[in-house]
Coordinates of C-alpha atoms (C1' of nucleotides) in Angstrom, one line a residue:
Chain F
T1 CA 201.9 84.8 9.4
F2 CA 203.7 81.6 8.9
V3 CA 206.7 82.9 10.8
W4 CA 204.6 84.1 13.7
N5 CA 202.8 80.8 13.8
T6 CA 206.1 79.0 14.1
M7 CA 207.1 81.3 17.0
I8 CA 203.8 80.8 18.7
R9 CA 204.1 77.0 18.3
G10 CA 207.5 77.3 20.0
S11 CA 206.1 79.2 22.9
Q12 CA 203.5 76.4 23.5
K13 CA 206.1 73.7 23.3
N14 CA 207.9 75.6 26.1
Q15 CA 204.7 75.6 28.0
D16 CA 204.7 79.4 28.1
P17 CA 201.1 80.5 27.6
I18 CA 201.9 84.1 28.5
K19 CA 204.5 84.3 25.8
T20 CA 201.9 82.8 23.4
L21 CA 199.5 85.7 24.2
I22 CA 202.2 88.3 24.0
L23 CA 203.1 87.0 20.5
F24 CA 199.5 87.1 19.6
Y25 CA 199.0 90.7 20.7
R26 CA 202.2 91.8 18.9
M27 CA 200.9 90.1 15.8
R28 CA 197.7 92.1 15.9
A29 CA 199.6 95.3 16.7
E30 CA 201.6 94.8 13.5
N31 CA 198.4 94.1 11.6
I32 CA 199.3 90.6 10.7
Q33 CA 196.2 88.4 10.4
P34 CA 196.1 85.5 12.7
D35 CA 194.7 82.4 10.8
N36 CA 193.2 79.1 11.7
F37 CA 196.6 77.8 12.5
T38 CA 197.3 80.6 15.0
Y39 CA 194.1 80.5 17.0
P40 CA 194.3 76.9 18.5
F41 CA 197.4 78.0 20.3
V42 CA 195.9 81.2 21.5
V43 CA 192.7 79.5 22.8
R44 CA 194.9 76.8 24.4
A45 CA 196.9 79.5 26.2
C46 CA 193.7 81.0 27.7
A47 CA 192.7 77.5 28.9
D48 CA 196.1 76.9 30.4
L49 CA 195.8 80.3 32.2
Q50 CA 192.3 79.5 33.2
D51 CA 191.5 82.9 31.8
L52 CA 187.9 82.6 30.7
C53 CA 187.4 86.4 30.1
R54 CA 190.3 86.5 27.6
G55 CA 189.0 83.3 26.1
K56 CA 185.6 84.8 25.5
W57 CA 187.2 87.8 23.9
V58 CA 189.3 85.6 21.6
H59 CA 186.1 83.7 20.8
G60 CA 184.6 87.0 19.8
Q61 CA 187.5 87.7 17.5
L62 CA 187.0 84.3 16.0
M63 CA 183.4 85.0 15.2
K64 CA 184.3 88.2 13.4
T65 CA 186.7 86.3 11.2
C66 CA 184.5 83.3 10.7
L67 CA 187.2 81.0 12.0
E68 CA 185.2 79.7 14.9
T69 CA 183.9 76.8 12.9
D70 CA 187.3 75.5 12.0
I71 CA 187.5 72.1 13.4
Y72 CA 190.8 72.6 15.3
V73 CA 189.7 76.0 16.6
A74 CA 186.3 74.8 17.7
T75 CA 187.7 71.8 19.5
N76 CA 190.1 74.0 21.4
L77 CA 187.2 76.2 22.3
I78 CA 185.4 73.2 23.7
E79 CA 188.4 72.4 25.8
L80 CA 188.6 76.0 27.0
Y81 CA 185.1 76.1 28.2
V82 CA 185.3 72.7 29.7
S83 CA 188.4 73.5 31.6
C84 CA 186.8 76.7 32.9
G85 CA 183.8 74.7 34.1
D86 CA 181.2 75.8 31.5
V87 CA 180.1 72.6 29.7
R88 CA 176.9 74.4 28.5
V89 CA 178.8 76.8 26.3
A90 CA 181.1 74.0 25.2
Q91 CA 178.1 72.1 24.1
R92 CA 176.9 75.1 22.2
V93 CA 180.2 75.4 20.4
F94 CA 179.9 71.7 19.6
D95 CA 176.4 72.1 18.3
E96 CA 177.3 74.9 16.0
M97 CA 180.2 73.0 14.4
P98 CA 179.4 72.3 10.7
V99 CA 181.8 69.5 10.6
R100 CA 182.9 67.3 13.5
D101 CA 185.4 64.5 13.8
T102 CA 186.1 61.9 16.4
I103 CA 188.3 64.2 18.3
S104 CA 185.6 66.9 18.7
W105 CA 183.1 64.3 19.7
T106 CA 185.5 63.0 22.3
A107 CA 186.3 66.5 23.5
I108 CA 182.7 67.3 24.4
M109 CA 182.1 63.8 25.8
S110 CA 185.2 64.3 28.0
G111 CA 183.7 67.6 29.1
Y112 CA 180.7 65.8 30.7
V113 CA 183.0 63.2 32.2
N114 CA 185.5 65.7 33.7
Q115 CA 183.1 68.4 34.9
Y116 CA 182.8 68.8 38.7
D117 CA 179.9 66.4 38.9
S118 CA 180.5 63.9 36.2
D119 CA 177.4 63.4 34.0
M120 CA 177.8 59.9 32.7
K121 CA 174.3 59.8 31.3
M122 CA 175.2 62.7 28.9
A123 CA 178.6 61.2 28.2
Q124 CA 177.1 57.8 27.5
Q125 CA 174.5 59.4 25.2
I126 CA 177.2 61.2 23.2
F127 CA 179.3 58.0 23.1
D128 CA 176.3 56.1 21.6
E129 CA 175.6 58.9 19.1
M130 CA 179.1 59.4 17.8
P131 CA 179.7 57.9 14.4
I132 CA 183.1 56.5 15.0
R133 CA 184.5 55.4 18.3
D134 CA 188.3 55.1 18.5
V135 CA 190.4 53.8 21.3
V136 CA 190.6 57.2 23.0
A137 CA 186.8 57.5 23.0
W138 CA 186.6 54.1 24.7
N139 CA 189.3 55.1 27.2
T140 CA 187.4 58.3 28.1
M141 CA 184.3 56.4 28.9
I142 CA 186.1 53.8 30.9
A143 CA 187.8 56.6 32.8
G144 CA 184.4 58.2 33.4
Y145 CA 182.9 55.2 35.0
V146 CA 186.0 54.7 37.1
K147 CA 185.7 58.3 38.2
I148 CA 182.2 57.8 39.5
G149 CA 183.2 54.5 41.1
N150 CA 181.2 52.2 38.9
M151 CA 183.8 49.6 38.3
E152 CA 181.3 47.0 37.0
V153 CA 180.4 49.1 34.0
A154 CA 184.0 50.2 33.6
R155 CA 185.0 46.6 33.4
T156 CA 182.3 45.8 30.9
L157 CA 183.4 48.6 28.6
F158 CA 187.0 47.5 29.0
D159 CA 186.0 44.0 27.9
R160 CA 184.0 45.3 25.0
S161 CA 186.5 47.7 23.7
P162 CA 187.7 46.4 20.3
T163 CA 191.2 47.7 20.7
K164 CA 193.1 48.4 23.9
D165 CA 196.3 50.4 24.4
L166 CA 198.4 51.0 27.5
L167 CA 196.1 53.8 28.6
T168 CA 193.1 51.5 28.5
Y169 CA 194.8 49.1 30.9
N170 CA 196.2 51.9 33.1
T171 CA 192.7 53.5 33.4
L172 CA 191.1 50.3 34.7
L173 CA 194.1 49.6 36.8
G174 CA 193.9 53.0 38.4
G175 CA 190.2 52.3 39.3
Y176 CA 191.1 49.0 40.9
A177 CA 193.9 50.7 42.8
K178 CA 191.4 53.2 44.1
Y179 CA 188.5 51.0 45.0
C180 CA 189.6 47.4 45.2
E181 CA 191.6 45.1 47.2
T182 CA 195.3 44.9 46.6
E183 CA 195.1 41.3 45.3
V184 CA 192.7 42.4 42.5
V185 CA 195.0 45.2 41.6
L186 CA 198.0 42.9 41.5
R187 CA 196.3 40.2 39.5
F188 CA 195.3 42.8 36.8
F189 CA 198.8 44.4 36.9
E190 CA 200.6 41.1 36.3
A191 CA 198.3 40.2 33.5
M192 CA 198.9 43.5 31.6
P193 CA 200.8 43.1 28.3
E194 CA 202.9 46.2 28.9
R195 CA 203.5 48.5 31.9
D196 CA 204.9 52.0 32.1
V197 CA 205.7 54.3 35.0
V198 CA 202.0 55.2 35.4
S199 CA 201.0 51.6 35.9
W200 CA 203.6 51.2 38.6
N201 CA 202.5 54.5 40.2
S202 CA 198.9 53.2 40.4
V203 CA 199.9 50.0 42.1
I204 CA 202.2 51.8 44.5
G205 CA 199.4 54.3 45.2
G206 CA 197.1 51.5 46.0
F207 CA 199.5 50.1 48.5
V208 CA 200.0 53.5 50.1
Q209 CA 196.3 54.0 50.4
N210 CA 196.0 50.7 52.3
K211 CA 199.0 51.6 54.4
R212 CA 201.0 48.7 53.1
V213 CA 204.2 50.6 53.1
N214 CA 206.6 47.6 52.8
E215 CA 204.9 46.4 49.7
A216 CA 205.0 49.9 48.3
M217 CA 208.7 50.1 48.9
S218 CA 209.3 46.6 47.4
F219 CA 207.4 47.6 44.2
F220 CA 209.5 50.8 44.1
H221 CA 212.6 48.6 44.1
R222 CA 211.1 46.2 41.6
M223 CA 210.3 48.8 39.1
Q224 CA 213.9 49.9 39.0
I225 CA 215.0 46.3 38.5
E226 CA 212.7 46.2 35.5
N227 CA 214.2 49.4 34.2
V228 CA 211.2 51.7 34.7
K229 CA 212.4 55.1 35.8
P230 CA 210.5 56.6 38.8
N231 CA 209.1 60.1 38.3
M232 CA 207.9 62.7 40.6
V233 CA 204.5 61.0 41.1
T234 CA 206.3 57.8 42.1
L235 CA 208.4 59.6 44.7
V236 CA 205.6 61.6 46.1
G237 CA 203.7 58.4 46.6
V238 CA 206.5 56.6 48.2
L239 CA 207.4 59.6 50.4
S240 CA 203.9 59.9 51.6
A241 CA 204.0 56.2 52.5
C242 CA 207.1 56.9 54.6
A243 CA 205.4 59.9 56.3
Q244 CA 202.4 57.8 57.2
V245 CA 204.4 55.3 59.2
G246 CA 207.2 57.7 60.2
A247 CA 209.8 55.8 58.3
L248 CA 212.4 58.5 58.5
D249 CA 215.3 56.4 57.4
T250 CA 213.5 55.3 54.2
G251 CA 212.4 58.9 53.6
R252 CA 216.0 60.0 53.8
W253 CA 217.1 57.4 51.4
I254 CA 214.5 58.6 48.9
H255 CA 215.7 62.2 49.4
W256 CA 219.2 61.0 48.6
Y257 CA 217.8 59.0 45.6
I258 CA 216.2 62.2 44.2
E259 CA 219.4 64.1 44.3
K260 CA 221.5 61.2 43.0
N261 CA 219.3 60.6 40.0
K262 CA 218.2 64.2 39.4
V263 CA 214.7 63.2 38.9
S264 CA 213.0 65.9 36.8
L265 CA 211.1 68.0 39.1
N266 CA 207.9 70.0 38.6
Chain T
rU1 C1' 203.0 74.5 11.9
rA2 C1' 197.7 72.9 15.5
rG3 C1' 193.2 69.6 18.8
rG4 C1' 190.6 64.6 22.6
rU5 C1' 191.8 59.7 27.1
rU6 C1' 195.4 57.1 32.4
rC7 C1' 199.1 57.8 37.8
rC8 C1' 199.2 63.4 41.9
rU9 C1' 201.4 65.3 48.1
rA10 C1' 197.8 66.4 55.1

RNA sequence: UAGGUUCCUA
């Protein structure tokens, strides 16, 4: 079983959910018992494939073997149902867990945040109920209020969060970029203690949204001066800026840039 | 050996 688990782990690292499932079926065919270390990968593979039917079947297998209450397995089941749009079943899995940790609390909370029509009342209720709130839990709530466009509450939570990491800042920055004037975005951006490529992408995205193509380009240059490597999201943003104003020459330059720097594609 | 949060193309 250990050897199989190691192979399955490799297939997930390679982002190959089909291979994960094949290994899982071969394992069963050879009468090797999958254990609580095997199933999180299998459930995750179903989620990646958006294969709810297979996920339900795997869930059934789990109930037979009484592994469904394992904290890692159950949290992955929550994510599976959430990603397939069924928060109700996710909630049921959560309710039936005998032991929960901060990650499982955050997973179900994030389910309400990320469902099609974000239910921030439920999310807030869970947030208030959970015994321990770490930085990820705070970030998830901030992201939720950003998502529904409530920047006031998002900002309040940001100010109240006891510890902040780069994602905390990026989450609020992304909200400003989406809903607020460029000046607000820039002021927040400059005040951030650290910035990564996502921070830059948000700001550039904000410029693009406001059709301020020159500023988008100047930030594109500035990020390189500050040794932050553009990724695909950066380039898509900048290219769409070029397309908007028909800046064919700049577009060509970026095309050239992509080939020159071999930006990892996806 | 495994699980939760940020940037995404008309």
